[in-house]
Amino acid sequence: MNFNMTKKQTFEDSIHYWNPGKTKQWLNDGIDLIMGKREGYYFYDVDGKKMMDLHLNGGTYNLGHRNTEIIQALVEATEYYDIGNHHFPSTARAQLAKRLVELTPSNLKYTIFSSGGSEAIDTALKCSRYATKRKKFISIKNGYHGHTGLAVSLGNERYSKPFLSEGNPEDFIHVPFNDLETMEQALKNEDVAAVIIETIPATYGFPLPEPNYLKEVKALCERYGSLYIADEVQTGLMRTGKMWGIEHYGVNPDILVTAKGLSGGIYPITATIVSEQVGGWMHEDGLAHISTFGGAELGCAVAMKVLELTASDEVEKNVHFVANYLKEGLTSIQQKYPDFFVGIRQLGVVMGLEFKFEDSAKDVMRNLYNEGVWAIYSMLDTKVLQFKPGLLCTKEYCDELLTKVEAGIKKTVKELAFTK
Ligand SMILES: Cc1ncc(COP(=O)(O)O)c(C=O)c1O
């Protein structure tokens, strides 16, 4: 592999051989980024520009880029393991499956492994159909659960329609977030397999659930015989200040999906953790669902280390510190630009910065990028910038970040004054 390929060549080859639309889209948005070396919560553009990573690929780099302890766990594991044979029980899978069951609500009993988040969501949906003998799913309008066969039909039609994958509208019901009445209407025919909800919908800009919303949804599920799937892909693994976002809302889901950060950003691995009822198919025919790379043994070794590093009082404390410190700093920036910077959505280090106009978050993203901060706008609400610091950020990192964020917002406000 040539690590020294020029930026120009990389763009050209990406347009020719990889993804022309995506490559050009970023260039049009003023983001001429090719990631080079990475370390902790920074990475370098291949031309050498240092960037603070406030995207972290949705929490994939919760513990930083190329975390040395995680790399060490992987290297050690390669002395013994490879991907393994997915058909057999394995020392690595048994340990990780047990650890995930221990760390999730007590009603969850089995861990089913996949290699990507969408695949883990598809697994959750399949298991729900098995357990309920019902076909329908309810998801949140503008929710996001990935792009595979079933998962894509749960989300916005931007992602399903081009591939003729909207699904039968009777089977994939989309209801507004924080709306219990519509949820009950959709559930009360008692023919829905499961409701699936991101605890705080990421791609929708992290709108927070109203205090009793998720608990009430779970109660409705119980009343009408449907299952509750918690998509904790972005809100799990301590990002909210607790191991799982749902812990804040008093919900014990029937299925919990974790992905992204479980990989330590080093080896793809994801998990669907299910109740006895939902896992029942494994008693009938354990070979009914199979994934060659799901639960790869090297990935299990990495994920064990990730869980060890994540589930600690020290990390929990640090998340609270970072969350409070940034909240204070961002609030004081907001007070300087109240007509533009109109809201801060936050639970722990899950954050959305809300600006006044459609596409404002794209402008802020571009100006932060120029300041050396990479944070991405919410694809399904372009007023909101996703702002996702890592679990281990230091005070110094936060100070540097706040200075740059203020400069980026100031610049955006100036530009807007020009164009209005
Ligand atoms: C909440 C949520 N669920 C599911 C997924 C799908 O995960 P993956 O991209 O690993 O397939 C994502 C990815 O961004 C996500 O944010």
GROMACS .gro file of C-alpha atoms and ligand atoms in nm:
model
  436
    1MET     CA    1   0.000   0.000   0.000
    2ASN     CA    2   0.130   0.343  -0.093
    3PHE     CA    3   0.075   0.571   0.209
    4ASN     CA    4   0.214   0.869   0.021
    5MET     CA    5  -0.035   0.899  -0.263
    6THR     CA    6  -0.098   1.265  -0.343
    7LYS     CA    7  -0.428   1.431  -0.272
    8LYS     CA    8  -0.481   1.511  -0.639
    9GLN     CA    9  -0.428   1.148  -0.741
   10THR     CA   10  -0.654   1.025  -0.462
   11PHE     CA   11  -0.939   1.252  -0.573
   12GLU     CA   12  -0.892   1.149  -0.935
   13ASP     CA   13  -0.887   0.778  -0.859
   14SER     CA   14  -1.178   0.810  -0.617
   15ILE     CA   15  -1.384   0.977  -0.888
   16HIS     CA   16  -1.283   0.716  -1.144
   17TYR     CA   17  -1.288   0.398  -0.941
   18TRP     CA   18  -1.460   0.450  -0.607
   19ASN     CA   19  -1.758   0.685  -0.573
   20PRO     CA   20  -1.779   0.981  -0.812
   21GLY     CA   21  -2.089   1.138  -0.654
   22LYS     CA   22  -1.966   1.123  -0.296
   23THR     CA   23  -1.620   1.252  -0.383
   24LYS     CA   24  -1.757   1.547  -0.579
   25GLN     CA   25  -2.023   1.625  -0.318
   26TRP     CA   26  -1.763   1.684  -0.047
   27LEU     CA   27  -1.556   1.899  -0.279
   28ASN     CA   28  -1.867   2.105  -0.360
   29ASP     CA   29  -1.930   2.147   0.013
   30GLY     CA   30  -1.579   2.289   0.054
   31ILE     CA   31  -1.437   1.981   0.224
   32ASP     CA   32  -1.126   1.878   0.030
   33LEU     CA   33  -1.028   1.620   0.288
   34ILE     CA   34  -0.829   1.302   0.252
   35MET     CA   35  -0.749   1.158   0.591
   36GLY     CA   36  -0.385   1.073   0.649
   37LYS     CA   37  -0.224   0.974   0.975
   38ARG     CA   38  -0.444   0.965   1.282
   39GLU     CA   39  -0.382   0.965   1.651
   40GLY     CA   40  -0.609   1.002   1.954
   41TYR     CA   41  -0.878   1.259   1.880
   42TYR     CA   42  -0.678   1.419   1.598
   43PHE     CA   43  -0.610   1.325   1.243
   44TYR     CA   44  -0.405   1.483   0.968
   45ASP     CA   45  -0.513   1.563   0.619
   46VAL     CA   46  -0.267   1.397   0.373
   47ASP     CA   47  -0.126   1.746   0.309
   48GLY     CA   48  -0.042   1.769   0.678
   49LYS     CA   49  -0.323   1.988   0.815
   50LYS     CA   50  -0.410   1.883   1.172
   51MET     CA   51  -0.778   1.828   1.246
   52MET     CA   52  -0.969   1.773   1.569
   53ASP     CA   53  -1.210   1.485   1.515
   54LEU     CA   54  -1.559   1.576   1.635
   55HIS     CA   55  -1.725   1.326   1.409
   56LEU     CA   56  -1.554   1.009   1.526
   57ASN     CA   57  -1.765   0.825   1.269
   58GLY     CA   58  -2.057   0.828   1.510
   59GLY     CA   59  -1.857   0.697   1.804
   60THR     CA   60  -1.640   0.448   1.617
   61TYR     CA   61  -1.340   0.634   1.761
   62ASN     CA   62  -1.490   0.682   2.106
   63LEU     CA   63  -1.158   0.577   2.255
   64GLY     CA   64  -0.953   0.769   2.001
   65HIS     CA   65  -0.793   0.683   1.671
   66ARG     CA   66  -0.546   0.397   1.685
   67ASN     CA   67  -0.580   0.359   2.060
   68THR     CA   68  -0.255   0.189   2.160
   69GLU     CA   69  -0.415  -0.052   2.407
   70ILE     CA   70  -0.664  -0.165   2.145
   71ILE     CA   71  -0.393  -0.210   1.884
   72GLN     CA   72  -0.192  -0.410   2.135
   73ALA     CA   73  -0.493  -0.633   2.203
   74LEU     CA   74  -0.530  -0.692   1.829
   75VAL     CA   75  -0.161  -0.764   1.774
   76GLU     CA   76  -0.153  -1.006   2.068
   77ALA     CA   77  -0.465  -1.178   1.936
   78THR     CA   78  -0.305  -1.232   1.593
   79GLU     CA   79  -0.050  -1.459   1.764
   80TYR     CA   80  -0.334  -1.702   1.825
   81TYR     CA   81  -0.655  -1.616   1.642
   82ASP     CA   82  -0.765  -1.526   1.292
   83ILE     CA   83  -1.125  -1.469   1.188
   84GLY     CA   84  -1.210  -1.820   1.300
   85ASN     CA   85  -1.477  -2.055   1.174
   86HIS     CA   86  -1.818  -1.905   1.232
   87HIS     CA   87  -1.988  -2.242   1.252
   88PHE     CA   88  -1.819  -2.351   1.575
   89PRO     CA   89  -1.842  -2.226   1.930
   90SER     CA   90  -1.526  -2.030   2.002
   91THR     CA   91  -1.331  -1.919   2.307
   92ALA     CA   92  -1.333  -1.559   2.180
   93ARG     CA   93  -1.703  -1.545   2.092
   94ALA     CA   94  -1.810  -1.713   2.414
   95GLN     CA   95  -1.622  -1.456   2.624
   96LEU     CA   96  -1.747  -1.152   2.435
   97ALA     CA   97  -2.106  -1.281   2.417
   98LYS     CA   98  -2.105  -1.332   2.794
   99ARG     CA   99  -1.954  -0.989   2.862
  100LEU     CA  100  -2.214  -0.813   2.647
  101VAL     CA  101  -2.497  -0.999   2.821
  102GLU     CA  102  -2.348  -0.895   3.157
  103LEU     CA  103  -2.328  -0.531   3.052
  104THR     CA  104  -2.680  -0.500   2.908
  105PRO     CA  105  -3.019  -0.508   3.089
  106SER     CA  106  -3.080  -0.834   3.273
  107ASN     CA  107  -3.361  -0.954   3.044
  108LEU     CA  108  -3.114  -0.984   2.754
  109LYS     CA  109  -2.966  -1.333   2.729
  110TYR     CA  110  -2.786  -1.398   2.401
  111THR     CA  111  -2.544  -1.209   2.177
  112ILE     CA  112  -2.562  -1.250   1.800
  113PHE     CA  113  -2.260  -1.110   1.615
  114SER     CA  114  -2.238  -0.930   1.284
  115SER     CA  115  -1.970  -0.724   1.113
  116GLY     CA  116  -2.167  -0.402   1.049
  117GLY     CA  117  -2.434  -0.200   1.224
  118SER     CA  118  -2.694  -0.240   0.950
  119GLU     CA  119  -2.644  -0.614   0.948
  120ALA     CA  120  -2.694  -0.619   1.325
  121ILE     CA  121  -3.018  -0.422   1.276
  122ASP     CA  122  -3.137  -0.666   1.009
  123THR     CA  123  -3.067  -0.946   1.255
  124ALA     CA  124  -3.277  -0.769   1.519
  125LEU     CA  125  -3.564  -0.735   1.272
  126LYS     CA  126  -3.548  -1.098   1.162
  127CYS     CA  127  -3.543  -1.216   1.522
  128SER     CA  128  -3.847  -0.997   1.600
  129ARG     CA  129  -4.039  -1.156   1.318
  130TYR     CA  130  -3.945  -1.499   1.448
  131ALA     CA  131  -4.052  -1.420   1.802
  132THR     CA  132  -4.383  -1.251   1.722
  133LYS     CA  133  -4.478  -1.422   1.396
  134ARG     CA  134  -4.565  -1.069   1.276
  135LYS     CA  135  -4.410  -0.886   0.982
  136LYS     CA  136  -4.459  -0.514   1.044
  137PHE     CA  137  -4.212  -0.269   1.189
  138ILE     CA  138  -4.254   0.081   1.321
  139SER     CA  139  -3.965   0.324   1.295
  140ILE     CA  140  -3.927   0.697   1.346
  141LYS     CA  141  -3.962   0.940   1.054
  142ASN     CA  142  -3.608   1.055   0.977
  143GLY     CA  143  -3.465   0.780   1.194
  144TYR     CA  144  -3.163   0.599   1.058
  145HIS     CA  145  -3.068   0.237   1.097
  146GLY     CA  146  -2.839   0.170   0.802
  147HIS     CA  147  -2.860   0.048   0.446
  148THR     CA  148  -2.898  -0.328   0.427
  149GLY     CA  149  -3.205  -0.520   0.310
  150LEU     CA  150  -3.451  -0.459   0.591
  151ALA     CA  151  -3.273  -0.175   0.774
  152VAL     CA  152  -3.288   0.056   0.473
  153SER     CA  153  -3.667   0.029   0.457
  154LEU     CA  154  -3.690   0.167   0.811
  155GLY     CA  155  -3.529   0.495   0.715
  156ASN     CA  156  -3.568   0.801   0.497
  157GLU     CA  157  -3.664   0.732   0.136
  158ARG     CA  158  -3.357   0.920   0.017
  159TYR     CA  159  -3.173   0.598   0.093
  160SER     CA  160  -3.434   0.339  -0.004
  161LYS     CA  161  -3.611   0.481  -0.308
  162PRO     CA  162  -3.316   0.482  -0.551
  163PHE     CA  163  -3.279   0.111  -0.485
  164LEU     CA  164  -3.652   0.034  -0.499
  165SER     CA  165  -3.620  -0.071  -0.137
  166GLU     CA  166  -3.884   0.137   0.042
  167GLY     CA  167  -4.048  -0.191   0.138
  168ASN     CA  168  -4.419  -0.253   0.150
  169PRO     CA  169  -4.560   0.059   0.325
  170GLU     CA  170  -4.792  -0.165   0.524
  171ASP     CA  171  -4.491  -0.346   0.668
  172PHE     CA  172  -4.269  -0.043   0.728
  173ILE     CA  173  -4.461   0.220   0.920
  174HIS     CA  174  -4.294   0.553   0.990
  175VAL     CA  175  -4.422   0.766   1.277
  176PRO     CA  176  -4.305   1.104   1.410
  177PHE     CA  177  -4.063   1.115   1.702
  178ASN     CA  178  -4.203   1.209   2.044
  179ASP     CA  179  -4.561   1.143   1.928
  180LEU     CA  180  -4.722   0.878   2.147
  181GLU     CA  181  -5.067   0.908   1.998
  182THR     CA  182  -4.955   0.817   1.646
  183MET     CA  183  -4.738   0.541   1.789
  184GLU     CA  184  -5.038   0.389   1.968
  185GLN     CA  185  -5.252   0.414   1.655
  186ALA     CA  186  -4.986   0.222   1.463
  187LEU     CA  187  -4.953  -0.045   1.731
  188LYS     CA  188  -5.308  -0.109   1.831
  189ASN     CA  189  -5.401  -0.356   1.559
  190GLU     CA  190  -5.165  -0.593   1.740
  191ASP     CA  191  -4.986  -0.687   1.419
  192VAL     CA  192  -4.652  -0.510   1.462
  193ALA     CA  193  -4.344  -0.721   1.525
  194ALA     CA  194  -4.130  -0.444   1.671
  195VAL     CA  195  -4.077  -0.075   1.723
  196ILE     CA  196  -3.720   0.030   1.654
  197ILE     CA  197  -3.584   0.356   1.790
  198GLU     CA  198  -3.245   0.519   1.808
  199THR     CA  199  -3.244   0.639   2.167
  200ILE     CA  200  -3.145   0.984   2.037
  201PRO     CA  201  -3.181   0.992   1.657
  202ALA     CA  202  -2.835   1.082   1.524
  203THR     CA  203  -2.884   1.149   1.156
  204TYR     CA  204  -3.193   1.355   1.248
  205GLY     CA  205  -2.969   1.587   1.452
  206PHE     CA  206  -3.001   1.434   1.801
  207PRO     CA  207  -3.345   1.562   1.902
  208LEU     CA  208  -3.388   1.444   2.261
  209PRO     CA  209  -3.674   1.215   2.356
  210GLU     CA  210  -3.928   1.379   2.586
  211PRO     CA  211  -3.878   1.254   2.942
  212ASN     CA  212  -4.134   0.970   2.938
  213TYR     CA  213  -4.151   0.907   2.565
  214LEU     CA  214  -3.934   0.597   2.536
  215LYS     CA  215  -4.075   0.442   2.853
  216GLU     CA  216  -4.428   0.497   2.727
  217VAL     CA  217  -4.339   0.348   2.389
  218LYS     CA  218  -4.208   0.038   2.566
  219ALA     CA  219  -4.529   0.018   2.769
  220LEU     CA  220  -4.734   0.043   2.448
  221CYS     CA  221  -4.523  -0.232   2.292
  222GLU     CA  222  -4.598  -0.454   2.590
  223ARG     CA  223  -4.969  -0.371   2.574
  224TYR     CA  224  -4.996  -0.462   2.206
  225GLY     CA  225  -4.756  -0.757   2.196
  226SER     CA  226  -4.476  -0.586   2.001
  227LEU     CA  227  -4.106  -0.588   2.076
  228TYR     CA  228  -3.887  -0.285   2.145
  229ILE     CA  229  -3.553  -0.265   1.965
  230ALA     CA  230  -3.307  -0.011   2.103
  231ASP     CA  231  -3.067   0.106   1.834
  232GLU     CA  232  -2.774   0.205   2.053
  233VAL     CA  233  -2.528   0.226   1.764
  234GLN     CA  234  -2.454   0.593   1.836
  235THR     CA  235  -2.583   0.631   2.191
  236GLY     CA  236  -2.428   0.323   2.347
  237LEU     CA  237  -2.085   0.255   2.493
  238MET     CA  238  -2.088   0.540   2.745
  239ARG     CA  239  -2.146   0.824   2.501
  240THR     CA  240  -2.443   0.952   2.701
  241GLY     CA  241  -2.259   0.919   3.034
  242LYS     CA  242  -2.409   0.576   3.098
  243MET     CA  243  -2.317   0.252   2.929
  244TRP     CA  244  -2.638   0.262   2.720
  245GLY     CA  245  -2.852   0.564   2.638
  246ILE     CA  246  -3.172   0.378   2.730
  247GLU     CA  247  -3.055   0.361   3.094
  248HIS     CA  248  -3.142   0.731   3.122
  249TYR     CA  249  -3.499   0.659   3.022
  250GLY     CA  250  -3.579   0.349   3.227
  251VAL     CA  251  -3.630   0.120   2.928
  252ASN     CA  252  -3.540  -0.249   2.919
  253PRO     CA  253  -3.553  -0.328   2.548
  254ASP     CA  254  -3.618  -0.673   2.405
  255ILE     CA  255  -3.324  -0.624   2.173
  256LEU     CA  256  -3.024  -0.392   2.194
  257VAL     CA  257  -2.797  -0.325   1.898
  258THR     CA  258  -2.442  -0.200   1.942
  259ALA     CA  259  -2.191  -0.135   1.665
  260LYS     CA  260  -1.944   0.139   1.564
  261GLY     CA  261  -1.743   0.191   1.886
  262LEU     CA  262  -1.744  -0.180   1.971
  263SER     CA  263  -1.484  -0.212   1.697
  264GLY     CA  264  -1.245   0.028   1.870
  265GLY     CA  265  -1.211   0.174   1.521
  266ILE     CA  266  -0.972  -0.113   1.455
  267TYR     CA  267  -1.165  -0.429   1.369
  268PRO     CA  268  -1.529  -0.430   1.254
  269ILE     CA  269  -1.759  -0.614   1.491
  270THR     CA  270  -2.119  -0.548   1.597
  271ALA     CA  271  -2.374  -0.721   1.816
  272THR     CA  272  -2.747  -0.776   1.857
  273ILE     CA  273  -2.823  -0.871   2.216
  274VAL     CA  274  -3.160  -1.038   2.257
  275SER     CA  275  -3.402  -1.172   2.516
  276GLU     CA  276  -3.481  -1.540   2.563
  277GLN     CA  277  -3.801  -1.504   2.358
  278VAL     CA  278  -3.625  -1.321   2.075
  279GLY     CA  279  -3.338  -1.570   2.067
  280GLY     CA  280  -3.577  -1.865   2.065
  281TRP     CA  281  -3.496  -1.960   1.706
  282MET     CA  282  -3.151  -2.069   1.823
  283HIS     CA  283  -3.312  -2.357   2.014
  284GLU     CA  284  -3.498  -2.468   1.703
  285ASP     CA  285  -3.224  -2.426   1.441
  286GLY     CA  286  -2.909  -2.248   1.549
  287LEU     CA  287  -2.781  -2.249   1.190
  288ALA     CA  288  -3.081  -2.053   1.064
  289HIS     CA  289  -2.884  -1.726   1.071
  290ILE     CA  290  -2.517  -1.722   0.976
  291SER     CA  291  -2.245  -1.463   0.911
  292THR     CA  292  -1.890  -1.558   0.808
  293PHE     CA  293  -1.733  -1.243   0.951
  294GLY     CA  294  -1.986  -1.187   1.229
  295GLY     CA  295  -1.803  -1.251   1.555
  296ALA     CA  296  -1.462  -1.279   1.390
  297GLU     CA  297  -1.231  -1.389   1.669
  298LEU     CA  298  -0.986  -1.103   1.618
  299GLY     CA  299  -1.278  -0.864   1.642
  300CYS     CA  300  -1.389  -1.030   1.965
  301ALA     CA  301  -1.045  -0.973   2.117
  302VAL     CA  302  -1.061  -0.608   2.017
  303ALA     CA  303  -1.416  -0.564   2.148
  304MET     CA  304  -1.324  -0.723   2.483
  305LYS     CA  305  -1.056  -0.458   2.522
  306VAL     CA  306  -1.299  -0.184   2.413
  307LEU     CA  307  -1.547  -0.292   2.680
  308GLU     CA  308  -1.274  -0.312   2.943
  309LEU     CA  309  -1.162   0.044   2.860
  310THR     CA  310  -1.517   0.180   2.832
  311ALA     CA  311  -1.703   0.032   3.126
  312SER     CA  312  -1.505   0.202   3.400
  313ASP     CA  313  -1.595   0.463   3.663
  314GLU     CA  314  -1.304   0.673   3.547
  315VAL     CA  315  -1.432   0.694   3.189
  316GLU     CA  316  -1.785   0.763   3.309
  317LYS     CA  317  -1.651   1.049   3.523
  318ASN     CA  318  -1.454   1.189   3.233
  319VAL     CA  319  -1.759   1.185   3.007
  320HIS     CA  320  -1.946   1.390   3.268
  321PHE     CA  321  -1.657   1.631   3.292
  322VAL     CA  322  -1.626   1.676   2.914
  323ALA     CA  323  -2.004   1.708   2.876
  324ASN     CA  324  -2.034   1.977   3.144
  325TYR     CA  325  -1.724   2.165   3.039
  326LEU     CA  326  -1.827   2.180   2.675
  327LYS     CA  327  -2.184   2.268   2.765
  328GLU     CA  328  -2.059   2.567   2.962
  329GLY     CA  329  -1.821   2.678   2.688
  330LEU     CA  330  -2.074   2.631   2.409
  331THR     CA  331  -2.343   2.814   2.606
  332SER     CA  332  -2.120   3.116   2.638
  333ILE     CA  333  -2.050   3.107   2.262
  334GLN     CA  334  -2.423   3.075   2.202
  335GLN     CA  335  -2.487   3.384   2.411
  336LYS     CA  336  -2.267   3.584   2.174
  337TYR     CA  337  -2.458   3.468   1.865
  338PRO     CA  338  -2.810   3.396   1.992
  339ASP     CA  339  -2.981   3.486   1.665
  340PHE     CA  340  -2.781   3.224   1.475
  341PHE     CA  341  -2.670   2.959   1.724
  342VAL     CA  342  -3.013   2.875   1.856
  343GLY     CA  343  -2.979   2.552   2.052
  344ILE     CA  344  -2.761   2.288   2.213
  345ARG     CA  345  -2.899   1.935   2.221
  346GLN     CA  346  -2.704   1.719   2.458
  347LEU     CA  347  -2.688   1.403   2.660
  348GLY     CA  348  -2.329   1.336   2.768
  349VAL     CA  349  -2.104   1.368   2.465
  350VAL     CA  350  -2.391   1.305   2.225
  351MET     CA  351  -2.445   1.660   2.103
  352GLY     CA  352  -2.621   1.852   1.827
  353LEU     CA  353  -2.559   2.223   1.774
  354GLU     CA  354  -2.865   2.385   1.627
  355PHE     CA  355  -2.844   2.683   1.394
  356LYS     CA  356  -3.108   2.910   1.257
  357PHE     CA  357  -3.145   2.817   0.889
  358GLU     CA  358  -3.165   2.514   0.662
  359ASP     CA  359  -2.809   2.425   0.558
  360SER     CA  360  -2.659   2.647   0.831
  361ALA     CA  361  -2.486   2.341   0.974
  362LYS     CA  362  -2.315   2.287   0.638
  363ASP     CA  363  -2.177   2.642   0.652
  364VAL     CA  364  -2.058   2.595   1.008
  365MET     CA  365  -1.907   2.258   0.914
  366ARG     CA  366  -1.706   2.424   0.634
  367ASN     CA  367  -1.584   2.706   0.857
  368LEU     CA  368  -1.493   2.469   1.139
  369TYR     CA  369  -1.310   2.258   0.885
  370ASN     CA  370  -1.106   2.562   0.786
  371GLU     CA  371  -1.029   2.616   1.157
  372GLY     CA  372  -0.912   2.254   1.191
  373VAL     CA  373  -1.224   2.089   1.336
  374TRP     CA  374  -1.407   1.810   1.159
  375ALA     CA  375  -1.775   1.787   1.261
  376ILE     CA  376  -2.045   1.673   1.021
  377TYR     CA  377  -2.391   1.820   0.958
  378SER     CA  378  -2.700   1.609   1.017
  379MET     CA  379  -2.800   1.465   0.682
  380LEU     CA  380  -3.171   1.468   0.773
  381ASP     CA  381  -3.176   1.807   0.946
  382THR     CA  382  -2.926   2.044   0.793
  383LYS     CA  383  -2.982   2.304   1.065
  384VAL     CA  384  -2.800   2.079   1.310
  385LEU     CA  385  -2.431   2.005   1.336
  386GLN     CA  386  -2.349   1.672   1.495
  387PHE     CA  387  -2.090   1.739   1.761
  388LYS     CA  388  -1.941   1.421   1.897
  389PRO     CA  389  -1.641   1.444   2.127
  390GLY     CA  390  -1.465   1.132   2.249
  391LEU     CA  391  -1.492   0.965   2.588
  392LEU     CA  392  -1.134   1.041   2.688
  393CYS     CA  393  -1.103   1.408   2.585
  394THR     CA  394  -0.896   1.626   2.815
  395LYS     CA  395  -0.958   1.979   2.939
  396GLU     CA  396  -0.681   2.103   2.707
  397TYR     CA  397  -0.850   1.941   2.410
  398CYS     CA  398  -1.183   2.099   2.506
  399ASP     CA  399  -1.021   2.443   2.540
  400GLU     CA  400  -0.861   2.418   2.198
  401LEU     CA  401  -1.191   2.299   2.055
  402LEU     CA  402  -1.399   2.579   2.205
  403THR     CA  403  -1.160   2.844   2.070
  404LYS     CA  404  -1.186   2.695   1.721
  405VAL     CA  405  -1.561   2.650   1.737
  406GLU     CA  406  -1.607   3.012   1.836
  407ALA     CA  407  -1.389   3.126   1.546
  408GLY     CA  408  -1.581   2.905   1.301
  409ILE     CA  409  -1.921   3.029   1.415
  410LYS     CA  410  -1.805   3.391   1.411
  411LYS     CA  411  -1.688   3.346   1.052
  412THR     CA  412  -2.021   3.190   0.950
  413VAL     CA  413  -2.218   3.475   1.105
  414LYS     CA  414  -2.000   3.724   0.920
  415GLU     CA  415  -2.058   3.544   0.589
  416LEU     CA  416  -2.431   3.541   0.650
  417ALA     CA  417  -2.434   3.913   0.720
  418PHE     CA  418  -2.273   3.956   0.378
  419THR     CA  419  -2.524   3.744   0.194
  420LYS     CA  420  -2.839   3.883   0.362
  421LIG     C1  421  -2.803   0.477   1.466
  421LIG     C2  422  -2.741   0.392   1.360
  421LIG     N1  423  -2.786   0.268   1.338
  421LIG     C3  424  -2.732   0.189   1.246
  421LIG     C4  425  -2.627   0.232   1.167
  421LIG     C5  426  -2.569   0.142   1.062
  421LIG     O1  427  -2.439   0.105   1.094
  421LIG     P1  428  -2.334   0.063   0.979
  421LIG     O2  429  -2.300   0.186   0.903
  421LIG     O3  430  -2.219   0.005   1.056
  421LIG     O4  431  -2.400  -0.039   0.893
  421LIG     C6  432  -2.577   0.360   1.187
  421LIG     C7  433  -2.465   0.410   1.104
  421LIG     O5  434  -2.434   0.526   1.099
  421LIG     C8  435  -2.634   0.444   1.285
  421LIG     O6  436  -2.590   0.567   1.306
   0.00000   0.00000   0.00000
